[in-house]
PDB file of C-alpha atoms in Angstrom:
ATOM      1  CA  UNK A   1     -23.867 -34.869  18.526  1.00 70.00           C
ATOM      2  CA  UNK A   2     -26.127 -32.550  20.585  1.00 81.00           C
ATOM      3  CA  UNK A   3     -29.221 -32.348  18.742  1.00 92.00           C
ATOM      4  CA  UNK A   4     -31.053 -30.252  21.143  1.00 95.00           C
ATOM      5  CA  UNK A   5     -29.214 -27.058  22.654  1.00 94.00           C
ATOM      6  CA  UNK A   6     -29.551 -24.894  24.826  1.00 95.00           C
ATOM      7  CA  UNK A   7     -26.972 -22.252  25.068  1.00 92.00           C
ATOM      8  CA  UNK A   8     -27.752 -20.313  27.808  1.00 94.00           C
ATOM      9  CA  UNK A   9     -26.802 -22.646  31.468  1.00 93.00           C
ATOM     10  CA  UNK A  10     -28.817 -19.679  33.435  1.00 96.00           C
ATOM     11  CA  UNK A  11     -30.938 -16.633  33.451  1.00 97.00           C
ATOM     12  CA  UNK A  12     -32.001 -14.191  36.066  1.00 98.00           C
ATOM     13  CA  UNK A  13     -35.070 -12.109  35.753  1.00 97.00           C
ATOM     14  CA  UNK A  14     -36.721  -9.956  37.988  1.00 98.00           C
ATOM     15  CA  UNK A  15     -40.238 -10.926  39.000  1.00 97.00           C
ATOM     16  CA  UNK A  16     -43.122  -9.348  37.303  1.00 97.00           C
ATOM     17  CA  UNK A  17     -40.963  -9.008  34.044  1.00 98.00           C
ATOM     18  CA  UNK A  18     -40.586 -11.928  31.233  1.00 98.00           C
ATOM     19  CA  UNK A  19     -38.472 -14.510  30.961  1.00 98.00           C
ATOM     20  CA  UNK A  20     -37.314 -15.969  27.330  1.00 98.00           C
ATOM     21  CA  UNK A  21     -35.676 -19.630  27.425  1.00 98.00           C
ATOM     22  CA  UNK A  22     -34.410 -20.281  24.275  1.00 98.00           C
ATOM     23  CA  UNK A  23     -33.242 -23.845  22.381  1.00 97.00           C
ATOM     24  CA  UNK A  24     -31.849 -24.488  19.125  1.00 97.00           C
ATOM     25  CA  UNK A  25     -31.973 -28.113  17.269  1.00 97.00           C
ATOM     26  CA  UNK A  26     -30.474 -29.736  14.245  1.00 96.00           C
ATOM     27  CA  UNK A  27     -32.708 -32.662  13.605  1.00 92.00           C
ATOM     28  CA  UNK A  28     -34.939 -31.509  10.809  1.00 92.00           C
ATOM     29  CA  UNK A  29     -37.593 -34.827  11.478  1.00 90.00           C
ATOM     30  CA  UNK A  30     -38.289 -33.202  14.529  1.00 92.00           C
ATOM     31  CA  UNK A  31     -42.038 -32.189  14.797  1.00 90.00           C
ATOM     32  CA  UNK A  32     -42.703 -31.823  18.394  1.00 92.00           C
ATOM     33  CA  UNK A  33     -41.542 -29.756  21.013  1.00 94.00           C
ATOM     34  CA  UNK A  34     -42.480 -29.759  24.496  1.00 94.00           C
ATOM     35  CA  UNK A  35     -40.560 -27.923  27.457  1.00 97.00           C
ATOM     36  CA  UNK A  36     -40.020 -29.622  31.451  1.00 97.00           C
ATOM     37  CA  UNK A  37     -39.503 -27.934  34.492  1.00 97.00           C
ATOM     38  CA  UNK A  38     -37.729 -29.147  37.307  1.00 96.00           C
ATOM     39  CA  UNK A  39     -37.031 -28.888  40.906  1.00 96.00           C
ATOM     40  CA  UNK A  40     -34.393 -30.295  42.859  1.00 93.00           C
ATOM     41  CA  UNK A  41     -35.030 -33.679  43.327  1.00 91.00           C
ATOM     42  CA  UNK A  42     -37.907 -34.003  41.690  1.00 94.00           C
ATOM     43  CA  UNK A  43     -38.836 -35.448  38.498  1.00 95.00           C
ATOM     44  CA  UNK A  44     -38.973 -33.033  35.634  1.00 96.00           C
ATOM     45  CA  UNK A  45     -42.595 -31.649  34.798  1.00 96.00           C
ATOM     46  CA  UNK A  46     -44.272 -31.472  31.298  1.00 94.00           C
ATOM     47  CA  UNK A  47     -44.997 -27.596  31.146  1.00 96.00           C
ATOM     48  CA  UNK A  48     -46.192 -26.843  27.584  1.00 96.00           C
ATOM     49  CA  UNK A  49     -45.755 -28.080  24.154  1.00 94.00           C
ATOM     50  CA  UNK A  50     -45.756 -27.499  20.244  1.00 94.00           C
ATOM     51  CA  UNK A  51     -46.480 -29.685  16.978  1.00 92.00           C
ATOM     52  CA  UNK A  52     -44.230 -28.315  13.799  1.00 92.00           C
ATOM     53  CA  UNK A  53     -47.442 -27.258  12.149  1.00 93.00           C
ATOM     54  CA  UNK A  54     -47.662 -24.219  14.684  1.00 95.00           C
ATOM     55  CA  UNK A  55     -46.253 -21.548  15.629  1.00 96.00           C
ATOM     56  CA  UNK A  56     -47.348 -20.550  18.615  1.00 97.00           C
ATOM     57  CA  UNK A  57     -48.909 -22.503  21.529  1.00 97.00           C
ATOM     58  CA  UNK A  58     -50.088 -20.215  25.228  1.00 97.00           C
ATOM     59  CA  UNK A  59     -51.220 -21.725  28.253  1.00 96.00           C
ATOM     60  CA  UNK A  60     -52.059 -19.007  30.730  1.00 97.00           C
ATOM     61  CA  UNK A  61     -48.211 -17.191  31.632  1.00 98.00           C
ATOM     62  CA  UNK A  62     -46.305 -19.847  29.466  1.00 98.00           C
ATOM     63  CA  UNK A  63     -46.123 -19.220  25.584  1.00 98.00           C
ATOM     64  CA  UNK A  64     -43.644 -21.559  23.032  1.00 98.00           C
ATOM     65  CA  UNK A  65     -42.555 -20.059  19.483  1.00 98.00           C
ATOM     66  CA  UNK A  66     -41.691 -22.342  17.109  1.00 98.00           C
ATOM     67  CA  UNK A  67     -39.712 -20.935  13.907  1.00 97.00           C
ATOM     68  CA  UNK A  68     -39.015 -23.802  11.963  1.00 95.00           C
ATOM     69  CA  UNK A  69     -37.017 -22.208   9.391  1.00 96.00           C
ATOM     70  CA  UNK A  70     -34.114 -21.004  11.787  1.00 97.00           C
ATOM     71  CA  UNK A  71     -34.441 -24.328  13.951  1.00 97.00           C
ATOM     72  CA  UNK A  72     -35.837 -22.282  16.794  1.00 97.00           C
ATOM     73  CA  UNK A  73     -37.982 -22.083  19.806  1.00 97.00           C
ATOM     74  CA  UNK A  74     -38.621 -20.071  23.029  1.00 98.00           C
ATOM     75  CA  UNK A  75     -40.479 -20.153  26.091  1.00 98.00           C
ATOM     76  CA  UNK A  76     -41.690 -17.254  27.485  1.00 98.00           C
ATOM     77  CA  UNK A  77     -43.026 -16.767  30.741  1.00 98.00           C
ATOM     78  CA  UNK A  78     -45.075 -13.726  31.837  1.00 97.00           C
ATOM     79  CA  UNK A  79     -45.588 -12.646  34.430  1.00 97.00           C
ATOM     80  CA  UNK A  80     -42.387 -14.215  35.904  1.00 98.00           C
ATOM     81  CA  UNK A  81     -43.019 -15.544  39.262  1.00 97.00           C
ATOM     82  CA  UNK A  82     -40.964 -16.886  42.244  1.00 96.00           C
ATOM     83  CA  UNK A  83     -42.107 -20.220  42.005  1.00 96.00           C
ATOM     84  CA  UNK A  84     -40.873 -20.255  38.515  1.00 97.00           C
ATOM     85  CA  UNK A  85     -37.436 -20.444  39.720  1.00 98.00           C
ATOM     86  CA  UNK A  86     -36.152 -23.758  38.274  1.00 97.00           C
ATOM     87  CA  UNK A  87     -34.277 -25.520  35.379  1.00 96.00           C
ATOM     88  CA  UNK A  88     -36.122 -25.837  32.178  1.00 97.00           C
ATOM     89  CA  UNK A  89     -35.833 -28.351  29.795  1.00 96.00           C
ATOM     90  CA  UNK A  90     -36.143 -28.419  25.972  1.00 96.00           C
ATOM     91  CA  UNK A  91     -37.103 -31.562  23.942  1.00 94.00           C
ATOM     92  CA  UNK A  92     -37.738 -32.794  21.039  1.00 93.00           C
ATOM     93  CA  UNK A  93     -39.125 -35.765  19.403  1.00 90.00           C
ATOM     94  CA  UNK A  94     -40.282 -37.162  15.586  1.00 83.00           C
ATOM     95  CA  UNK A  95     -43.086 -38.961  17.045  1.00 64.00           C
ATOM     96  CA  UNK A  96     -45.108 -41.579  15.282  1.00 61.00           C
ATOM     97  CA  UNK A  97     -45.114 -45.518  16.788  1.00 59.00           C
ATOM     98  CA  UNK A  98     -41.120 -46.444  17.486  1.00 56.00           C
ATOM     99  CA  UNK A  99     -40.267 -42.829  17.381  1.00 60.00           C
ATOM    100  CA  UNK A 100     -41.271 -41.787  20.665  1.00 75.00           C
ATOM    101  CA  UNK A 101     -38.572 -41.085  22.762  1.00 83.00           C
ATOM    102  CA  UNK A 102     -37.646 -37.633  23.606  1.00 89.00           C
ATOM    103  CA  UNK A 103     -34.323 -35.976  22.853  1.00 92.00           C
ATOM    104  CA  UNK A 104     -33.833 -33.202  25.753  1.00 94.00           C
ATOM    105  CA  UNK A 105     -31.601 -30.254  25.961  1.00 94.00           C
ATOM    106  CA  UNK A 106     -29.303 -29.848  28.179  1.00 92.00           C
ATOM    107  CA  UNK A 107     -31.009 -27.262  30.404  1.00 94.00           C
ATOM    108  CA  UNK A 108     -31.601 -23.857  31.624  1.00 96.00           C
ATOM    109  CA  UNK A 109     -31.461 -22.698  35.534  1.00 96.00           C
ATOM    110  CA  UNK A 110     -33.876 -19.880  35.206  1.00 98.00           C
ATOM    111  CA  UNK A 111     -33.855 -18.033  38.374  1.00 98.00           C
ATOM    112  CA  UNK A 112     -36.544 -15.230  39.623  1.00 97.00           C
ATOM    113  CA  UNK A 113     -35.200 -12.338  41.779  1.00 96.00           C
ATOM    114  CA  UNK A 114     -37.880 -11.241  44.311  1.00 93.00           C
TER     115      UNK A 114
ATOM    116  CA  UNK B   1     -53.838 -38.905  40.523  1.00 63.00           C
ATOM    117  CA  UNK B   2     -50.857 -41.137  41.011  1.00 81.00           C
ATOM    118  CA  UNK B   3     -48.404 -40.430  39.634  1.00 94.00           C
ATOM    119  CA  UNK B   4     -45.219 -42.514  37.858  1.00 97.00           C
ATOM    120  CA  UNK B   5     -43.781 -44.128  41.267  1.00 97.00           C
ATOM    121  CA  UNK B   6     -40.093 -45.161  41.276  1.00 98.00           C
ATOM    122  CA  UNK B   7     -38.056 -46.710  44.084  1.00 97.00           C
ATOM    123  CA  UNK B   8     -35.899 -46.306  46.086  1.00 97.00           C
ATOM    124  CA  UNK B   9     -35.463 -42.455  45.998  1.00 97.00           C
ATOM    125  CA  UNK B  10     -31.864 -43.197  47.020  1.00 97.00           C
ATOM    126  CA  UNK B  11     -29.403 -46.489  46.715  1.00 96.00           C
ATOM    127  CA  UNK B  12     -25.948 -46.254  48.190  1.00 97.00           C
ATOM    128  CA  UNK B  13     -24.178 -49.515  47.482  1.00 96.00           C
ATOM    129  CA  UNK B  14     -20.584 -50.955  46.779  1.00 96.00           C
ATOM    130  CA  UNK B  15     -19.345 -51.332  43.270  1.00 96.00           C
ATOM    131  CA  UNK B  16     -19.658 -55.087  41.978  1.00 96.00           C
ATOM    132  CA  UNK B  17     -23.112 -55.394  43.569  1.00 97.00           C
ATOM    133  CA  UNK B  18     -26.367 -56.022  41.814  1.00 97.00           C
ATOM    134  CA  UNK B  19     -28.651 -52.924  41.694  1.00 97.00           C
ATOM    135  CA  UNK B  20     -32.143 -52.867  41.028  1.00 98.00           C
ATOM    136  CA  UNK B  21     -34.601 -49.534  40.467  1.00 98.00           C
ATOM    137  CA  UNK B  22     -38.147 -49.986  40.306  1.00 98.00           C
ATOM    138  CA  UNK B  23     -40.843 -48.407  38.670  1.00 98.00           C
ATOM    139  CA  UNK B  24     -45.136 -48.404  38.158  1.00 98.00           C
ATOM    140  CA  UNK B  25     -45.976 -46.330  35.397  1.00 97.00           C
ATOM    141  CA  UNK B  26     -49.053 -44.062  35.695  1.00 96.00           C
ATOM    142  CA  UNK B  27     -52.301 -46.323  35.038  1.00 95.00           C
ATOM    143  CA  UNK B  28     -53.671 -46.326  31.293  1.00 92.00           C
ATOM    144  CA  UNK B  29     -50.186 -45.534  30.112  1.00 93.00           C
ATOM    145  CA  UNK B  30     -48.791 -47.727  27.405  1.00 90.00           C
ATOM    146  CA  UNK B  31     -45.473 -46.558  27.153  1.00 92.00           C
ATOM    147  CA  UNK B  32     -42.567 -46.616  29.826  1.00 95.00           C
ATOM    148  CA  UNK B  33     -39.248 -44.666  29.247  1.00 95.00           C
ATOM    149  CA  UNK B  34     -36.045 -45.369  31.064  1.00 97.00           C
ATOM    150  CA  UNK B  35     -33.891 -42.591  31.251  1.00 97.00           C
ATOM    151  CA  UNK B  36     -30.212 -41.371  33.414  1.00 96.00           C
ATOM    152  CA  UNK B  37     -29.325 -37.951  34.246  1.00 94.00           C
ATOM    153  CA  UNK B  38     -25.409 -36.888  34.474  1.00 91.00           C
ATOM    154  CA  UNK B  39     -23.429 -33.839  34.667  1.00 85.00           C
ATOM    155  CA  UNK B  40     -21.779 -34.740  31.547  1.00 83.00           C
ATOM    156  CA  UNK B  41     -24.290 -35.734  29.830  1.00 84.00           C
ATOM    157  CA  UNK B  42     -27.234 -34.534  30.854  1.00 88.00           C
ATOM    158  CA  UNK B  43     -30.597 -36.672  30.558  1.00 92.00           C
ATOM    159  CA  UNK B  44     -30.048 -39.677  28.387  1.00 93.00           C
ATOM    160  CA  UNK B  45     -32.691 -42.035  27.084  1.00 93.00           C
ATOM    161  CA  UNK B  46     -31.908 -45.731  28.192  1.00 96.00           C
ATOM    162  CA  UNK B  47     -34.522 -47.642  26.743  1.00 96.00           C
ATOM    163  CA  UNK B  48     -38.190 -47.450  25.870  1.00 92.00           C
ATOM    164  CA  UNK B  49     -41.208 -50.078  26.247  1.00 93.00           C
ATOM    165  CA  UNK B  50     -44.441 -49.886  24.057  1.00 91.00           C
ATOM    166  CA  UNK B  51     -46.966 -52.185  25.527  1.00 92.00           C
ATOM    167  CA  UNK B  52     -44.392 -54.152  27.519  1.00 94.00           C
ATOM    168  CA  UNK B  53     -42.572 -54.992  24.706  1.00 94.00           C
ATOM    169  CA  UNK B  54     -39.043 -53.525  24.136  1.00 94.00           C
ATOM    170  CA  UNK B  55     -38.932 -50.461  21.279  1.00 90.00           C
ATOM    171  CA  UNK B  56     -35.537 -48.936  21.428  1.00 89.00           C
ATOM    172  CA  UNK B  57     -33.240 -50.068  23.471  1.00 92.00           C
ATOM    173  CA  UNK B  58     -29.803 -48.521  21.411  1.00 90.00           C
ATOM    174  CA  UNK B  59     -29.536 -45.904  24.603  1.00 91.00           C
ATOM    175  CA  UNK B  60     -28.242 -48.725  27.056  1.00 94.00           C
ATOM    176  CA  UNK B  61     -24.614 -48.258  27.870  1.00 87.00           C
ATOM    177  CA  UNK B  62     -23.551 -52.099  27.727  1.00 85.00           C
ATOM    178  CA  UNK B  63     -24.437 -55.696  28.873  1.00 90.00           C
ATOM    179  CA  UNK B  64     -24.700 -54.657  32.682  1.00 95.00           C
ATOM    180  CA  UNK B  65     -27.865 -53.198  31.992  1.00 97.00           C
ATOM    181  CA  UNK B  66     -30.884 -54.941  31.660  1.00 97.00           C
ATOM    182  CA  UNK B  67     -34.749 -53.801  31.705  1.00 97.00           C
ATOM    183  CA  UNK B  68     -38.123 -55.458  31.968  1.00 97.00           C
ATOM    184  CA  UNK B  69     -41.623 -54.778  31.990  1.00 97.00           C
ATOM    185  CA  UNK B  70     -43.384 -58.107  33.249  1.00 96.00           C
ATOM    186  CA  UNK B  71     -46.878 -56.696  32.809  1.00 94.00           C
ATOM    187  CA  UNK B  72     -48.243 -53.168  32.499  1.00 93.00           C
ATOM    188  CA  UNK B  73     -47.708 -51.973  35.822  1.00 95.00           C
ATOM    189  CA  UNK B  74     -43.910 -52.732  36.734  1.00 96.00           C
ATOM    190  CA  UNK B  75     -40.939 -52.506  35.161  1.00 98.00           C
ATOM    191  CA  UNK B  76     -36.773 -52.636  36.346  1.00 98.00           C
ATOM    192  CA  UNK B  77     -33.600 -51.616  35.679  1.00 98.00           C
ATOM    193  CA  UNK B  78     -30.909 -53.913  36.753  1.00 98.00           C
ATOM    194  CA  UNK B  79     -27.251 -53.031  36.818  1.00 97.00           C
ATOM    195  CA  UNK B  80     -25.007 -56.278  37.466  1.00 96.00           C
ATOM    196  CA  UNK B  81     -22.240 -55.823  38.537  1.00 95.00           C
ATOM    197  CA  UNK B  82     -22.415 -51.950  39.350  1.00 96.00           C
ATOM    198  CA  UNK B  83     -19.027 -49.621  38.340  1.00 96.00           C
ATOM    199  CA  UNK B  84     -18.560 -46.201  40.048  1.00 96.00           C
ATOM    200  CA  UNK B  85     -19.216 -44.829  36.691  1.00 94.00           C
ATOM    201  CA  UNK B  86     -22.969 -45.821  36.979  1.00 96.00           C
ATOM    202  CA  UNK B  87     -23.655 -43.322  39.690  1.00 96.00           C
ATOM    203  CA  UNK B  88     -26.442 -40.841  38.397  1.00 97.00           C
ATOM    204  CA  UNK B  89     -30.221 -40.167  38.328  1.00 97.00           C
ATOM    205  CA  UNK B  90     -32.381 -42.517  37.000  1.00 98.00           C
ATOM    206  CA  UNK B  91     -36.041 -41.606  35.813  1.00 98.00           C
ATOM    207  CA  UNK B  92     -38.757 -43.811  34.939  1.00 97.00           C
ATOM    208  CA  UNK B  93     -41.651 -41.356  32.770  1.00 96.00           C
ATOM    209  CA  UNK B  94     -44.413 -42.684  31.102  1.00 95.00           C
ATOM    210  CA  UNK B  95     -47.363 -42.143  28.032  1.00 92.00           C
ATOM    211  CA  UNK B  96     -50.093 -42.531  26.699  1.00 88.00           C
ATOM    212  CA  UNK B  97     -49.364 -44.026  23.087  1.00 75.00           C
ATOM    213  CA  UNK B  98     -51.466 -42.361  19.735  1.00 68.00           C
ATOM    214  CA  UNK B  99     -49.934 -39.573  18.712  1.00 68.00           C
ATOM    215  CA  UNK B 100     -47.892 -36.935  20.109  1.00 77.00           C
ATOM    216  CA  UNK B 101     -47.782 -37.280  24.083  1.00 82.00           C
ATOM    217  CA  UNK B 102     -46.050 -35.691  26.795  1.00 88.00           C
ATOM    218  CA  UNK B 103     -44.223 -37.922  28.798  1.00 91.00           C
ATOM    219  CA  UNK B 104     -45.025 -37.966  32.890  1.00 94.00           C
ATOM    220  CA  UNK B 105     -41.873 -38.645  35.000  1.00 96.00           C
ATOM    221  CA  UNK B 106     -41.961 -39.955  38.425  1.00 97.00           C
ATOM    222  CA  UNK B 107     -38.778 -38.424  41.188  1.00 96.00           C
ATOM    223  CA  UNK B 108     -36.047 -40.657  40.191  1.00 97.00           C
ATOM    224  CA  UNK B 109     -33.596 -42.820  41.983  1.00 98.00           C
ATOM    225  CA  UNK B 110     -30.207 -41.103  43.188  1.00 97.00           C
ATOM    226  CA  UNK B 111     -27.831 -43.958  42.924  1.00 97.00           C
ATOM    227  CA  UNK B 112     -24.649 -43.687  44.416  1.00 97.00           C
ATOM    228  CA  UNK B 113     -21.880 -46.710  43.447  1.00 97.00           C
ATOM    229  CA  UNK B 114     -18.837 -46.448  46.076  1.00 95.00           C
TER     230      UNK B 114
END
């Protein structure tokens, strides 16, 4: 049961323009969101993330939408850049003490054409 | 900063042998995370450590697998005896506990069972 989705395997934007990762969940206790990056062999990196009691959260290019009612959130990156070339991860967890572990999606290769 | 340290980066060994991956959580953390990363399945949660102490460890495939966190700066994964099957990436990430935290993960091991 694949509580986290994300549909889309890959995405190719040009730079300069935005990219929208999208990822869908099931698990109504959830009530936090966070989205990884990764690079080949490397670790993935915490890049931004949401409590349920938002709906929005920006950090400089990188902005998550929560809509709780449809089960729904995005990442959008813009400017897209190069370096942003990567697979991005979507996860979710119902946090409090015993609940921390992180359900993660199964992944989006975004890639940026120069 | 250091960051969550895991080794080896890579273990190529025959199936039946004992296997052991390694990791030091970032400093201050109180919670270590054990997770694998397939094709097929994408990442997985293993088990999960809250102040050394075993949380959740329903995410371990079977009796091969064992973890432990001795003290607050090491913990393993042992696989004994290794299958073929077991071949994946393994990530070590850890957090700070109190609330919602993003979990830090360090580069993984690439382990290869022949």
């Amino acid at each position: 049961d694949q509580q986290v989705k994300q549909n889309s395997p890959s995405l190719s934007v040009q730079e300069g323009r935005i990219s929208i990762l999208n990822c869908d969940y099931t698990n109504s206790m959830f009530d936090y969101f966070l989205w990884y990056k990764k690079y080949p062999a490397e670790g993935p990196t915490f890049l931004i993330s949401i409590s349920s009691i938002k709906d929005k959260n920006e950090d400089g290019r990188f902005t998550v939408f929560l809509n709780k009612s449809a089960k729904h959130l995005s990442l959008h990156i813009v400017p897209s850049q190069p370096g942003d070339s990567a697979v991005y991860f979507c996860a979710a967890s119902h946090g409090g003490f015993g609940n921390e572990k992180l359900t993660f999606g199964t992944g989006t290769r975004l890639t940026i054409i120069p | 900063d250091a960051g969550v340290i895991q080794s080896p980066r890579h273990e190529v060994t025959e199936m039946g042998q004992e296997v052991t991956l390694r990791c030091k959580p970032i400093s201050g953390h109180n919670s270590l995370f054990w997770y694998r990363q397939t094709m097929m399945r994408g990442l997985e949660l293993l088990i999960y450590f809250n102040n050394n102490v075993p949380i959740d460890d329903s995410g371990m495939p079977e009796d091969r697998f064992s973890a432990k966190m001795p003290n607050a700066s090491f913990s393993t994964l042992k696989i004994q005896p290794s299958e073929p099957r077991d071949s994946a990436v393994y990530f070590c990430a850890s957090s700070s506990t109190g609330g919602h935290q993003p979990q830090h993960f360090g580069d993984g091991t690439r382990l290869s069972i022949l």
